[in-house]
CSV table of C-alpha atoms in Angstrom, one decimal:
chain,number,residue,atom,x,y,z
A,1,UNK,CA,147.2,-50.9,164.6
A,2,UNK,CA,148.8,-48.6,167.5
A,3,UNK,CA,151.5,-51.1,168.1
A,4,UNK,CA,152.4,-51.0,164.4
A,5,UNK,CA,152.5,-47.4,164.2
A,6,UNK,CA,154.5,-46.9,167.5
A,7,UNK,CA,156.9,-49.5,166.2
A,8,UNK,CA,157.0,-47.6,162.8
A,9,UNK,CA,157.6,-44.4,164.7
A,10,UNK,CA,160.5,-46.0,166.8
A,11,UNK,CA,162.1,-47.0,163.5
A,12,UNK,CA,161.9,-43.8,161.9
A,13,UNK,CA,163.4,-42.2,165.0
A,14,UNK,CA,166.2,-44.8,165.0
A,15,UNK,CA,167.0,-43.9,161.3
A,16,UNK,CA,167.2,-40.0,162.4
A,17,UNK,CA,169.6,-41.0,165.2
A,18,UNK,CA,171.6,-43.2,162.7
A,19,UNK,CA,171.8,-40.2,160.3
A,20,UNK,CA,172.9,-37.8,163.1
A,21,UNK,CA,175.6,-40.3,164.5
A,22,UNK,CA,176.8,-41.6,161.3
A,23,UNK,CA,175.9,-45.4,161.7
A,24,UNK,CA,174.0,-48.0,159.8
A,25,UNK,CA,170.5,-49.3,160.6
A,26,UNK,CA,170.9,-53.0,160.9
A,27,UNK,CA,168.3,-55.5,161.7
A,28,UNK,CA,169.9,-56.2,165.3
A,29,UNK,CA,169.7,-52.4,166.0
A,30,UNK,CA,165.9,-52.4,165.0
A,31,UNK,CA,165.1,-55.2,167.1
A,32,UNK,CA,167.0,-54.1,170.0
A,33,UNK,CA,165.7,-50.3,169.7
A,34,UNK,CA,162.0,-51.6,169.5
A,35,UNK,CA,162.4,-54.1,172.3
A,36,UNK,CA,164.0,-51.6,174.5
A,37,UNK,CA,161.3,-49.2,173.8
A,38,UNK,CA,158.4,-51.5,174.9
A,39,UNK,CA,160.3,-52.8,178.1
A,40,UNK,CA,160.8,-49.4,179.2
A,41,UNK,CA,157.2,-48.2,178.4
A,42,UNK,CA,155.9,-51.2,180.5
A,43,UNK,CA,158.2,-50.4,183.4
A,44,UNK,CA,157.3,-46.7,183.3
A,45,UNK,CA,153.6,-47.6,183.3
A,46,UNK,CA,154.0,-50.2,186.0
A,47,UNK,CA,156.0,-47.9,188.2
A,48,UNK,CA,154.1,-44.4,187.5
A,49,UNK,CA,150.8,-45.2,186.3
A,50,UNK,CA,149.1,-44.6,189.9
A,51,UNK,CA,151.2,-41.9,191.2
A,52,UNK,CA,151.4,-38.2,190.6
A,53,UNK,CA,154.5,-38.5,189.0
A,54,UNK,CA,153.0,-40.2,185.8
A,55,UNK,CA,152.8,-37.2,183.7
A,56,UNK,CA,156.4,-36.2,184.3
A,57,UNK,CA,157.3,-39.9,183.6
A,58,UNK,CA,155.5,-40.0,180.4
A,59,UNK,CA,157.6,-37.0,179.0
A,60,UNK,CA,160.8,-38.4,180.1
A,61,UNK,CA,160.1,-41.9,178.6
A,62,UNK,CA,161.6,-40.9,175.3
A,63,UNK,CA,164.8,-38.9,176.4
A,64,UNK,CA,165.3,-41.7,179.1
A,65,UNK,CA,164.8,-44.5,176.0
A,66,UNK,CA,167.3,-42.8,173.7
A,67,UNK,CA,169.9,-42.3,176.6
A,68,UNK,CA,169.7,-45.9,177.4
A,69,UNK,CA,169.9,-46.9,173.6
A,70,UNK,CA,172.9,-44.6,172.8
A,71,UNK,CA,174.7,-46.1,175.9
A,72,UNK,CA,173.8,-49.8,174.4
A,73,UNK,CA,175.0,-48.8,170.9
A,74,UNK,CA,177.9,-46.5,171.5
A,75,UNK,CA,180.8,-45.9,174.0
A,76,UNK,CA,180.0,-42.4,175.1
A,77,UNK,CA,180.0,-42.7,178.9
A,78,UNK,CA,183.0,-40.6,179.0
A,79,UNK,CA,181.4,-38.0,177.0
A,80,UNK,CA,178.1,-37.1,179.0
A,81,UNK,CA,177.4,-34.0,177.0
A,82,UNK,CA,177.8,-35.7,173.7
A,83,UNK,CA,175.9,-38.6,174.9
A,84,UNK,CA,173.0,-36.5,175.7
A,85,UNK,CA,173.2,-34.4,172.5
A,86,UNK,CA,173.0,-37.8,170.4
A,87,UNK,CA,170.0,-38.9,172.6
A,88,UNK,CA,168.1,-35.5,172.6
A,89,UNK,CA,168.8,-34.1,169.1
A,90,UNK,CA,166.4,-36.6,167.2
A,91,UNK,CA,163.7,-36.1,169.6
A,92,UNK,CA,164.5,-32.2,169.9
A,93,UNK,CA,164.2,-31.9,166.2
A,94,UNK,CA,161.2,-34.1,165.7
A,95,UNK,CA,159.2,-32.3,168.5
A,96,UNK,CA,160.0,-28.9,166.9
A,97,UNK,CA,159.0,-29.9,163.7
A,98,UNK,CA,155.9,-31.7,164.9
A,99,UNK,CA,154.6,-28.8,167.2
A,100,UNK,CA,155.4,-26.4,164.2
A,101,UNK,CA,153.2,-28.3,161.9
A,102,UNK,CA,150.5,-28.8,164.4
A,103,UNK,CA,150.1,-25.2,165.4
A,104,UNK,CA,150.9,-23.5,162.1
A,105,UNK,CA,149.3,-26.0,159.7
A,106,UNK,CA,146.8,-28.5,161.1
A,107,UNK,CA,145.2,-26.1,163.4
A,108,UNK,CA,144.7,-23.8,160.6
A,109,UNK,CA,142.8,-26.5,158.5
A,110,UNK,CA,139.6,-27.6,159.9
A,111,UNK,CA,139.7,-31.1,158.1
A,112,UNK,CA,143.1,-31.7,159.4
A,113,UNK,CA,142.4,-30.3,162.9
A,114,UNK,CA,139.4,-32.7,163.1
A,115,UNK,CA,141.4,-35.7,162.3
A,116,UNK,CA,144.3,-34.6,165.0
A,117,UNK,CA,141.9,-34.8,167.7
A,118,UNK,CA,141.9,-38.4,167.6
A,119,UNK,CA,144.4,-41.0,168.7
A,120,UNK,CA,145.1,-42.2,165.3
A,121,UNK,CA,145.2,-38.9,163.9
A,122,UNK,CA,148.0,-37.7,166.5
A,123,UNK,CA,150.0,-40.9,165.8
A,124,UNK,CA,149.7,-40.2,161.8
A,125,UNK,CA,150.9,-36.6,162.1
A,126,UNK,CA,153.6,-37.7,164.4
A,127,UNK,CA,155.0,-40.3,161.8
A,128,UNK,CA,154.7,-37.6,159.0
A,129,UNK,CA,156.8,-35.1,161.5
A,130,UNK,CA,159.5,-37.9,161.6
A,131,UNK,CA,159.3,-38.3,157.8
A,132,UNK,CA,160.0,-34.6,157.5
A,133,UNK,CA,162.6,-34.5,159.8
A,134,UNK,CA,164.4,-37.4,158.1
A,135,UNK,CA,164.2,-35.7,154.9
A,136,UNK,CA,165.6,-32.5,156.1
A,137,UNK,CA,168.5,-34.2,157.5
A,138,UNK,CA,169.2,-35.8,154.4
A,139,UNK,CA,168.7,-32.7,152.2
A,140,UNK,CA,170.9,-30.6,154.3
A,141,UNK,CA,173.1,-33.6,155.1
A,142,UNK,CA,173.5,-32.9,158.8
A,143,UNK,CA,176.3,-35.0,160.1
A,144,UNK,CA,177.4,-34.8,163.8
A,145,UNK,CA,179.3,-38.1,163.9
A,146,UNK,CA,182.7,-36.4,163.6
A,147,UNK,CA,181.9,-35.3,167.3
A,148,UNK,CA,182.8,-38.9,168.5
A,149,UNK,CA,186.2,-38.8,167.3
A,150,UNK,CA,187.3,-35.3,167.9
A,151,UNK,CA,188.6,-34.0,171.3
A,152,UNK,CA,185.8,-31.8,172.7
A,153,UNK,CA,187.2,-28.3,173.6
A,154,UNK,CA,185.6,-26.1,176.2
A,155,UNK,CA,183.6,-24.2,173.5
A,156,UNK,CA,182.2,-27.3,172.1
A,157,UNK,CA,181.2,-28.7,175.3
A,158,UNK,CA,179.4,-25.4,176.4
A,159,UNK,CA,177.7,-25.2,173.0
A,160,UNK,CA,176.7,-28.8,173.8
A,161,UNK,CA,175.5,-28.3,177.4
A,162,UNK,CA,173.5,-25.3,176.3
A,163,UNK,CA,171.8,-27.3,173.4
A,164,UNK,CA,170.9,-30.2,175.7
A,165,UNK,CA,169.4,-27.8,178.2
A,166,UNK,CA,167.3,-26.3,175.5
A,167,UNK,CA,166.2,-29.5,173.8
A,168,UNK,CA,165.3,-31.2,177.1
A,169,UNK,CA,163.3,-27.9,178.2
A,170,UNK,CA,161.5,-27.6,175.0
A,171,UNK,CA,160.6,-31.5,175.1
A,172,UNK,CA,159.0,-31.0,178.5
A,173,UNK,CA,157.6,-27.3,178.3
A,174,UNK,CA,155.0,-27.5,175.8
A,175,UNK,CA,153.4,-30.6,177.0
A,176,UNK,CA,153.5,-29.5,180.5
A,177,UNK,CA,151.8,-26.3,179.4
A,178,UNK,CA,149.0,-28.4,177.6
A,179,UNK,CA,148.6,-30.2,180.7
A,180,UNK,CA,148.3,-27.1,182.9
A,181,UNK,CA,145.9,-25.6,180.3
A,182,UNK,CA,143.5,-28.6,180.6
A,183,UNK,CA,143.8,-29.0,184.5
A,184,UNK,CA,143.6,-25.4,185.6
A,185,UNK,CA,142.0,-23.6,182.4
A,186,UNK,CA,144.7,-20.9,182.6
A,187,UNK,CA,144.7,-20.7,178.6
A,188,UNK,CA,148.3,-21.5,178.5
A,189,UNK,CA,147.9,-22.7,174.8
A,190,UNK,CA,148.0,-19.0,173.9
A,191,UNK,CA,151.7,-18.6,174.5
A,192,UNK,CA,152.3,-22.2,172.8
A,193,UNK,CA,152.2,-20.9,169.4
A,194,UNK,CA,154.6,-18.1,170.1
A,195,UNK,CA,156.7,-20.6,172.1
A,196,UNK,CA,156.8,-23.0,169.2
A,197,UNK,CA,157.7,-20.3,166.7
A,198,UNK,CA,160.8,-19.0,168.7
A,199,UNK,CA,162.1,-22.4,169.4
A,200,UNK,CA,161.7,-23.5,165.9
A,201,UNK,CA,164.0,-20.4,164.6
A,202,UNK,CA,166.5,-21.0,167.5
A,203,UNK,CA,166.7,-24.8,166.9
A,204,UNK,CA,167.2,-24.1,163.0
A,205,UNK,CA,169.7,-21.5,163.6
A,206,UNK,CA,171.4,-23.7,166.1
A,207,UNK,CA,171.4,-26.8,163.8
A,208,UNK,CA,173.1,-24.9,161.2
A,209,UNK,CA,175.5,-23.2,163.2
A,210,UNK,CA,176.6,-26.4,164.6
A,211,UNK,CA,176.8,-28.1,161.2
A,212,UNK,CA,178.6,-25.1,159.7
A,213,UNK,CA,181.2,-25.1,162.4
A,214,UNK,CA,181.8,-28.6,162.0
A,215,UNK,CA,182.0,-28.5,158.2
A,216,UNK,CA,184.5,-25.7,158.5
A,217,UNK,CA,186.5,-27.7,160.9
A,218,UNK,CA,186.4,-31.0,158.7
A,219,UNK,CA,187.5,-28.6,155.7
A,220,UNK,CA,190.6,-27.3,157.7
A,221,UNK,CA,191.4,-31.1,158.7
A,222,UNK,CA,191.1,-32.0,155.0
A,223,UNK,CA,193.3,-29.0,154.0
A,224,UNK,CA,195.9,-30.0,157.0
A,225,UNK,CA,195.8,-33.8,155.6
A,226,UNK,CA,196.3,-32.4,151.8
A,227,UNK,CA,199.5,-30.4,152.9
A,228,UNK,CA,201.0,-33.4,154.8
A,229,UNK,CA,200.5,-35.5,151.8
A,230,UNK,CA,202.1,-32.7,149.6
A,231,UNK,CA,204.9,-32.5,151.8
A,232,UNK,CA,205.2,-36.4,152.0
A,233,UNK,CA,205.1,-36.4,148.5
A,234,UNK,CA,207.9,-33.8,148.3
A,235,UNK,CA,210.0,-36.1,150.6
A,236,UNK,CA,209.3,-38.9,148.3
A,237,UNK,CA,210.6,-37.1,145.3
A,238,UNK,CA,213.6,-36.0,147.2
A,239,UNK,CA,214.2,-39.5,148.4
A,240,UNK,CA,213.8,-40.8,144.7
A,241,UNK,CA,216.1,-38.1,143.4
A,242,UNK,CA,218.7,-39.0,146.0
A,243,UNK,CA,218.6,-42.5,144.9
A,244,UNK,CA,218.9,-41.6,141.4
A,245,UNK,CA,221.9,-39.8,142.1
A,246,UNK,CA,223.5,-42.6,144.1
A,247,UNK,CA,222.6,-44.9,140.8
A,248,UNK,CA,224.4,-42.3,138.6
A,249,UNK,CA,227.5,-42.0,140.9
A,250,UNK,CA,227.6,-45.9,141.3
A,251,UNK,CA,227.5,-46.2,137.5
A,252,UNK,CA,230.1,-43.6,137.1
A,253,UNK,CA,232.3,-45.2,139.6
A,254,UNK,CA,231.9,-48.5,138.3
A,255,UNK,CA,232.7,-47.2,134.6
A,256,UNK,CA,236.1,-46.2,135.9
A,257,UNK,CA,236.6,-49.5,137.9
A,258,UNK,CA,235.9,-51.7,134.7
A,259,UNK,CA,238.4,-49.6,132.8
A,260,UNK,CA,241.0,-50.1,135.5
A,261,UNK,CA,240.0,-53.8,135.4
A,262,UNK,CA,240.4,-53.9,131.6
A,263,UNK,CA,243.7,-52.4,131.8
A,264,UNK,CA,244.9,-55.1,134.1
A,265,UNK,CA,243.1,-57.9,132.1
A,266,UNK,CA,244.7,-56.5,129.0
A,267,UNK,CA,248.3,-56.8,130.7
A,268,UNK,CA,247.4,-59.8,132.2
A,269,UNK,CA,248.4,-58.3,135.5
A,270,UNK,CA,246.9,-60.2,138.4
A,271,UNK,CA,248.2,-57.8,140.8
A,272,UNK,CA,246.2,-54.8,139.3
A,273,UNK,CA,243.2,-56.8,139.3
A,274,UNK,CA,243.4,-58.0,142.8
A,275,UNK,CA,244.2,-54.5,144.0
A,276,UNK,CA,241.1,-52.9,142.3
A,277,UNK,CA,239.1,-55.8,143.9
A,278,UNK,CA,240.5,-55.2,147.3
A,279,UNK,CA,240.2,-51.5,147.2
A,280,UNK,CA,236.7,-50.9,145.6
A,281,UNK,CA,234.8,-53.9,144.8
A,282,UNK,CA,235.2,-56.2,148.1
A,283,UNK,CA,232.8,-53.8,150.2
A,284,UNK,CA,231.0,-52.2,147.5
A,285,UNK,CA,227.9,-54.7,147.9
A,286,UNK,CA,227.3,-53.5,151.4
A,287,UNK,CA,225.9,-50.1,150.4
A,288,UNK,CA,223.3,-52.0,148.1
A,289,UNK,CA,222.1,-54.2,151.0
A,290,UNK,CA,221.4,-51.4,153.2
A,291,UNK,CA,217.9,-50.9,154.7
A,292,UNK,CA,217.5,-47.7,152.5
A,293,UNK,CA,216.9,-49.8,149.4
A,294,UNK,CA,213.9,-51.6,150.8
A,295,UNK,CA,211.8,-48.5,149.5
A,296,UNK,CA,212.1,-50.3,146.1
A,297,UNK,CA,209.3,-52.3,147.3
A,298,UNK,CA,207.0,-49.1,147.4
A,299,UNK,CA,206.7,-49.6,143.6
A,300,UNK,CA,203.9,-52.1,144.2
A,301,UNK,CA,201.8,-49.5,146.1
A,302,UNK,CA,199.2,-48.0,143.6
A,303,UNK,CA,198.4,-45.0,145.9
A,304,UNK,CA,200.9,-42.2,145.6
A,305,UNK,CA,199.6,-40.7,148.6
A,306,UNK,CA,200.1,-44.1,150.6
A,307,UNK,CA,203.5,-44.6,149.0
A,308,UNK,CA,204.8,-40.9,149.9
A,309,UNK,CA,203.5,-41.4,153.4
A,310,UNK,CA,205.4,-44.7,154.0
A,311,UNK,CA,208.7,-43.4,152.6
A,312,UNK,CA,208.2,-40.3,154.8
A,313,UNK,CA,207.7,-42.2,157.9
A,314,UNK,CA,210.2,-45.0,157.3
A,315,UNK,CA,213.0,-42.3,156.3
A,316,UNK,CA,212.2,-40.6,159.7
A,317,UNK,CA,212.7,-44.0,161.5
A,318,UNK,CA,215.9,-44.4,159.5
A,319,UNK,CA,217.0,-41.1,160.4
A,320,UNK,CA,216.6,-42.1,164.1
A,321,UNK,CA,218.7,-45.1,163.7
A,322,UNK,CA,215.7,-47.3,163.8
A,323,UNK,CA,216.0,-50.6,161.7
A,324,UNK,CA,213.4,-50.7,159.2
A,325,UNK,CA,211.9,-53.7,157.2
A,326,UNK,CA,209.4,-53.2,154.6
A,327,UNK,CA,207.4,-56.2,153.0
A,328,UNK,CA,205.3,-55.3,149.9
A,329,UNK,CA,205.8,-58.0,147.4
A,330,UNK,CA,202.6,-57.6,145.3
A,331,UNK,CA,200.6,-54.8,143.8
A,332,UNK,CA,198.2,-53.4,146.4
A,333,UNK,CA,195.8,-50.4,146.6
A,334,UNK,CA,193.6,-48.9,149.0
A,335,UNK,CA,190.2,-50.3,149.1
A,336,UNK,CA,186.8,-50.2,151.0
A,337,UNK,CA,188.2,-47.3,153.1
A,338,UNK,CA,188.3,-43.7,152.4
A,339,UNK,CA,191.9,-42.7,151.4
A,340,UNK,CA,192.1,-39.8,154.2
A,341,UNK,CA,190.9,-42.4,156.8
A,342,UNK,CA,193.2,-44.9,155.9
A,343,UNK,CA,196.2,-42.6,155.6
A,344,UNK,CA,195.5,-41.1,159.3
A,345,UNK,CA,195.0,-44.8,160.5
A,346,UNK,CA,198.6,-45.8,159.1
A,347,UNK,CA,200.1,-42.5,160.0
A,348,UNK,CA,199.1,-43.0,163.7
A,349,UNK,CA,200.4,-46.6,163.8
A,350,UNK,CA,203.5,-45.6,162.3
A,351,UNK,CA,204.1,-42.6,164.6
A,352,UNK,CA,203.5,-45.0,167.5
A,353,UNK,CA,205.7,-47.7,166.2
A,354,UNK,CA,208.7,-45.3,165.6
A,355,UNK,CA,208.5,-43.7,168.8
A,356,UNK,CA,208.4,-47.0,170.8
A,357,UNK,CA,211.1,-48.5,168.4
A,358,UNK,CA,213.3,-45.6,169.0
A,359,UNK,CA,213.0,-46.0,172.7
A,360,UNK,CA,213.7,-49.7,172.6
A,361,UNK,CA,216.9,-49.4,170.8
A,362,UNK,CA,216.5,-52.9,169.8
A,363,UNK,CA,217.5,-54.6,166.7
A,364,UNK,CA,213.9,-55.7,165.7
A,365,UNK,CA,213.2,-51.9,165.0
A,366,UNK,CA,210.0,-51.8,162.7
A,367,UNK,CA,208.4,-54.2,160.2
A,368,UNK,CA,205.7,-52.8,157.9
A,369,UNK,CA,203.7,-55.4,155.7
A,370,UNK,CA,201.0,-54.6,153.2
A,371,UNK,CA,199.3,-57.0,151.2
A,372,UNK,CA,196.1,-58.4,149.9
A,373,UNK,CA,195.0,-61.8,151.2
A,374,UNK,CA,193.2,-63.6,148.4
A,375,UNK,CA,192.2,-66.5,150.5
A,376,UNK,CA,190.1,-64.3,153.0
A,377,UNK,CA,189.6,-61.4,150.6
A,378,UNK,CA,191.1,-58.8,152.6
A,379,UNK,CA,193.5,-55.9,152.5
A,380,UNK,CA,195.9,-56.4,155.4
A,381,UNK,CA,198.4,-53.9,157.1
A,382,UNK,CA,200.8,-55.2,159.8
A,383,UNK,CA,202.8,-52.7,161.7
A,384,UNK,CA,205.4,-54.6,164.3
A,385,UNK,CA,207.7,-52.8,166.6
A,386,UNK,CA,210.0,-53.5,169.4
A,387,UNK,CA,209.2,-52.2,172.9
A,388,UNK,CA,210.9,-51.2,176.0
A,389,UNK,CA,208.4,-53.7,177.9
A,390,UNK,CA,208.2,-57.1,177.7
A,391,UNK,CA,204.5,-56.9,177.2
A,392,UNK,CA,202.3,-53.8,177.2
A,393,UNK,CA,198.8,-53.9,178.9
A,394,UNK,CA,196.4,-53.7,176.0
A,395,UNK,CA,193.1,-53.2,178.1
A,396,UNK,CA,193.2,-49.1,178.0
A,397,UNK,CA,195.5,-48.1,175.3
A,398,UNK,CA,192.6,-47.3,173.1
A,399,UNK,CA,191.1,-44.9,175.6
A,400,UNK,CA,191.6,-41.3,175.0
A,401,UNK,CA,194.1,-39.7,177.3
A,402,UNK,CA,195.6,-43.1,178.1
A,403,UNK,CA,199.0,-43.9,177.2
A,404,UNK,CA,202.0,-45.6,178.5
A,405,UNK,CA,204.1,-42.6,177.4
A,406,UNK,CA,202.6,-40.2,180.0
A,407,UNK,CA,200.0,-37.6,180.8
A,408,UNK,CA,198.1,-35.9,177.9
A,409,UNK,CA,199.0,-38.6,175.4
A,410,UNK,CA,196.9,-41.3,173.9
A,411,UNK,CA,194.9,-39.5,171.4
A,412,UNK,CA,196.0,-41.4,168.5
A,413,UNK,CA,194.5,-44.8,169.1
A,414,UNK,CA,191.6,-43.4,170.5
A,415,UNK,CA,191.1,-41.4,167.1
A,416,UNK,CA,191.8,-44.8,165.2
A,417,UNK,CA,189.1,-46.5,167.1
A,418,UNK,CA,186.8,-43.8,166.3
A,419,UNK,CA,187.5,-44.0,162.6
A,420,UNK,CA,187.0,-47.7,162.6
A,421,UNK,CA,183.6,-47.7,164.1
A,422,UNK,CA,182.3,-45.9,160.7
A,423,UNK,CA,183.8,-49.3,159.0
A,424,UNK,CA,182.0,-52.5,160.1
A,425,UNK,CA,184.0,-54.2,157.4
A,426,UNK,CA,187.4,-53.4,159.2
A,427,UNK,CA,189.0,-54.4,162.4
A,428,UNK,CA,192.4,-53.9,164.1
A,429,UNK,CA,193.9,-56.8,166.2
A,430,UNK,CA,196.5,-55.8,168.7
A,431,UNK,CA,199.1,-58.0,170.4
A,432,UNK,CA,202.2,-57.4,172.7
A,433,UNK,CA,204.5,-60.2,173.6
A,434,UNK,CA,208.4,-61.0,174.0
A,435,UNK,CA,209.2,-57.3,173.3
A,436,UNK,CA,207.2,-56.9,170.1
A,437,UNK,CA,204.2,-54.9,169.7
A,438,UNK,CA,201.8,-55.7,166.6
A,439,UNK,CA,198.9,-54.0,164.9
A,440,UNK,CA,197.1,-56.0,162.3
A,441,UNK,CA,194.5,-53.7,160.3
A,442,UNK,CA,192.1,-55.8,158.3
A,443,UNK,CA,189.7,-54.6,155.8
A,444,UNK,CA,187.4,-56.8,153.9
A,445,UNK,CA,187.3,-56.3,150.1
């Protein structure tokens, strides 16, 4: 029975962790989580049971377990403060709610107090506290997953370090006070209610403050994305207007040309016809075959924001004298990914491609393909660009602050990887050979 309740408790903590980090609870994660917990429990008992450090070890079991679990599930080794926050937050939230319920609800009701004195009662109320935490997170929609993909500034790091210290202290201090109370009879329990009340208020205030700041930052990002989209749409409108003006001018010129030809034909004067052809018609087809008119394929994109983004970026490439090839031969639309995330990834890939192709100054330039693979049921985006190097080392290009373009760069692809972590149905394949760098984004639809 205890093993079942413990396993259920680990599952609930895993659900809390998944809510906070923004991940899905899969069978694989459940098996890994429960197995890791029991392995660590046996290890702690075997190493510390007969020593004077057993009490401290038992307090550190859960924090150690969640730190190891977070390390095994997420690539957070370079963000120690964030790793500790993700590891301690589910435990801290649960412990605060549990102690609040114990001191201000259970201890005030004799029947519940009597049940709590048993091991089974402790486990049941512990599970109830975890369920309450899970409900609170769902109701208030606490989501700190965006901390993984954003660059942590100094203020955020200080906030996380302070929060980690407070959570770790609270996770250790109340049980330690209970231990001292039992061993030395110093009546430390008189202070536990006050400590619990203070920490409860501080924790709730902190959680709401951090959540509000994150929501505000995300809202600012959404507004910025909207402004970028509006600018792209404006550029798109200007490009379309320019094309329309060219077509009108072309029609007007050709009306005059046809009139000139008609005169030559009516007079049966081959010299006039030859002169019109040599001076006007002979080279007129070149303008129609220019790269600029590849944008006609954008009509196959159903999402105006994506259409305007592609036109804006590819127009930028053309302004840098970078050859552009656009291949969108069938109707296509964004599927199974949030539009803002798809646009962000596309923008980053195109920015990197344009910059690299401009430096390479090669004929290959940029090739962009977008299509739906009916055979494999996937939406596929391919971005190819020429490079200065014959082959680019791929091992580190997705790490934050690592880039072949110099110090302080390399944020874009790190953000791409961070976004894709939220989409198990999507993957990004990267290759580099023979002076061609290729990024292939595949989304299962």
